[in-house]
PDB file of C-alpha atoms in Angstrom:
ATOM      1  CA  UNK A   1     -25.410  -6.188  17.274  1.00 61.00           C
ATOM      2  CA  UNK A   2     -27.443  -3.201  18.329  1.00 73.00           C
ATOM      3  CA  UNK A   3     -27.624   0.209  16.697  1.00 78.00           C
ATOM      4  CA  UNK A   4     -25.709   2.789  18.726  1.00 80.00           C
ATOM      5  CA  UNK A   5     -27.206   6.027  19.975  1.00 86.00           C
ATOM      6  CA  UNK A   6     -26.140   9.019  17.814  1.00 80.00           C
ATOM      7  CA  UNK A   7     -23.947  10.436  20.578  1.00 85.00           C
ATOM      8  CA  UNK A   8     -22.043   7.134  20.774  1.00 84.00           C
ATOM      9  CA  UNK A   9     -22.109   6.013  17.123  1.00 83.00           C
ATOM     10  CA  UNK A  10     -18.549   5.998  15.767  1.00 84.00           C
ATOM     11  CA  UNK A  11     -19.751   7.041  12.289  1.00 84.00           C
ATOM     12  CA  UNK A  12     -20.449  10.526  13.701  1.00 89.00           C
ATOM     13  CA  UNK A  13     -16.832  10.932  14.820  1.00 93.00           C
ATOM     14  CA  UNK A  14     -15.069   9.678  11.667  1.00 95.00           C
ATOM     15  CA  UNK A  15     -14.633  13.137  10.094  1.00 95.00           C
ATOM     16  CA  UNK A  16     -12.443  14.072  13.104  1.00 95.00           C
ATOM     17  CA  UNK A  17      -9.943  11.336  12.255  1.00 96.00           C
ATOM     18  CA  UNK A  18      -7.184  12.842  10.123  1.00 97.00           C
ATOM     19  CA  UNK A  19      -4.189  10.551  10.645  1.00 96.00           C
ATOM     20  CA  UNK A  20      -3.216   7.932   8.022  1.00 97.00           C
ATOM     21  CA  UNK A  21      -5.583   4.945   7.963  1.00 97.00           C
ATOM     22  CA  UNK A  22      -5.157   1.458   6.513  1.00 98.00           C
ATOM     23  CA  UNK A  23      -8.363  -0.605   6.370  1.00 97.00           C
ATOM     24  CA  UNK A  24      -8.097  -4.328   5.600  1.00 97.00           C
ATOM     25  CA  UNK A  25     -11.521  -5.880   5.167  1.00 96.00           C
ATOM     26  CA  UNK A  26     -13.215  -9.046   3.956  1.00 96.00           C
ATOM     27  CA  UNK A  27     -15.636  -8.953   1.030  1.00 96.00           C
ATOM     28  CA  UNK A  28     -17.886 -11.525   2.686  1.00 96.00           C
ATOM     29  CA  UNK A  29     -17.905 -10.016   6.195  1.00 94.00           C
ATOM     30  CA  UNK A  30     -21.366 -10.693   7.643  1.00 92.00           C
ATOM     31  CA  UNK A  31     -20.790  -8.392  10.650  1.00 90.00           C
ATOM     32  CA  UNK A  32     -19.659  -5.341   8.660  1.00 91.00           C
ATOM     33  CA  UNK A  33     -20.841  -5.598   5.020  1.00 94.00           C
ATOM     34  CA  UNK A  34     -18.764  -3.758   2.404  1.00 95.00           C
ATOM     35  CA  UNK A  35     -21.475  -1.511   0.967  1.00 95.00           C
ATOM     36  CA  UNK A  36     -23.326  -0.622   4.159  1.00 92.00           C
ATOM     37  CA  UNK A  37     -20.503  -0.506   6.703  1.00 91.00           C
ATOM     38  CA  UNK A  38     -16.943  -0.659   5.366  1.00 94.00           C
ATOM     39  CA  UNK A  39     -17.190   1.805   2.465  1.00 96.00           C
ATOM     40  CA  UNK A  40     -19.256   4.421   4.351  1.00 94.00           C
ATOM     41  CA  UNK A  41     -16.780   4.277   7.236  1.00 94.00           C
ATOM     42  CA  UNK A  42     -13.846   4.717   4.849  1.00 97.00           C
ATOM     43  CA  UNK A  43     -15.546   7.574   2.989  1.00 97.00           C
ATOM     44  CA  UNK A  44     -16.475   9.467   6.184  1.00 96.00           C
ATOM     45  CA  UNK A  45     -12.900   9.491   7.492  1.00 97.00           C
ATOM     46  CA  UNK A  46     -11.437  12.985   7.645  1.00 97.00           C
ATOM     47  CA  UNK A  47      -8.081  11.621   6.495  1.00 97.00           C
ATOM     48  CA  UNK A  48      -6.910  13.063   3.154  1.00 97.00           C
ATOM     49  CA  UNK A  49      -7.344  10.635   0.231  1.00 96.00           C
ATOM     50  CA  UNK A  50      -3.578  10.231  -0.224  1.00 96.00           C
ATOM     51  CA  UNK A  51      -3.234   9.038   3.375  1.00 97.00           C
ATOM     52  CA  UNK A  52      -5.943   6.396   3.518  1.00 97.00           C
ATOM     53  CA  UNK A  53      -6.108   3.007   1.865  1.00 98.00           C
ATOM     54  CA  UNK A  54      -8.725   0.270   1.841  1.00 97.00           C
ATOM     55  CA  UNK A  55      -8.056  -3.287   0.686  1.00 97.00           C
ATOM     56  CA  UNK A  56     -10.908  -5.773   0.381  1.00 97.00           C
ATOM     57  CA  UNK A  57     -10.023  -9.482   0.419  1.00 96.00           C
ATOM     58  CA  UNK A  58     -12.035 -12.479  -0.759  1.00 96.00           C
ATOM     59  CA  UNK A  59     -12.650 -13.502   2.843  1.00 96.00           C
ATOM     60  CA  UNK A  60     -15.063 -13.114   5.706  1.00 94.00           C
ATOM     61  CA  UNK A  61     -14.537 -10.979   8.794  1.00 93.00           C
ATOM     62  CA  UNK A  62     -10.911 -12.097   9.210  1.00 93.00           C
ATOM     63  CA  UNK A  63      -8.497 -11.250   6.394  1.00 93.00           C
ATOM     64  CA  UNK A  64      -5.644 -13.604   5.397  1.00 94.00           C
ATOM     65  CA  UNK A  65      -2.965 -13.292   8.064  1.00 96.00           C
ATOM     66  CA  UNK A  66      -0.007 -13.218   5.652  1.00 96.00           C
ATOM     67  CA  UNK A  67      -1.549 -10.350   3.676  1.00 95.00           C
ATOM     68  CA  UNK A  68      -2.520  -8.575   6.890  1.00 95.00           C
ATOM     69  CA  UNK A  69       1.068  -8.640   8.156  1.00 96.00           C
ATOM     70  CA  UNK A  70       2.579  -7.699   4.768  1.00 96.00           C
ATOM     71  CA  UNK A  71       0.279  -4.712   4.195  1.00 97.00           C
ATOM     72  CA  UNK A  72       0.592  -3.502   7.788  1.00 96.00           C
ATOM     73  CA  UNK A  73       4.394  -3.603   7.734  1.00 96.00           C
ATOM     74  CA  UNK A  74       4.463  -1.795   4.376  1.00 96.00           C
ATOM     75  CA  UNK A  75       2.127   0.862   5.824  1.00 97.00           C
ATOM     76  CA  UNK A  76       4.339   1.297   8.894  1.00 96.00           C
ATOM     77  CA  UNK A  77       7.423   1.653   6.690  1.00 96.00           C
ATOM     78  CA  UNK A  78       5.669   4.322   4.646  1.00 96.00           C
ATOM     79  CA  UNK A  79       4.515   6.433   7.601  1.00 95.00           C
ATOM     80  CA  UNK A  80       6.998   5.620  10.356  1.00 94.00           C
ATOM     81  CA  UNK A  81      10.072   4.824   8.277  1.00 94.00           C
ATOM     82  CA  UNK A  82      11.772   1.494   7.671  1.00 89.00           C
ATOM     83  CA  UNK A  83      13.192  -0.476  10.576  1.00 83.00           C
ATOM     84  CA  UNK A  84      16.934   0.017  10.988  1.00 80.00           C
TER      85      UNK A  84
END
């Protein structure tokens, strides 16, 4: 992975994101480490604290599929309303 130029680095655009955000990440992700990638990205989001959530699993880059589906559906129900 190469470092992006400032004009293309997504970290510089995160404050513009204001919609609800759910981040599901692995604690042992070697591509995007928690302390140097995941947490800074989450913190830089312009989304209000009440509308963003970060869950860190005891996994690598891929989070457990069952938890991924469960948390995503719960998030959709919260922001889009339950399926009728």
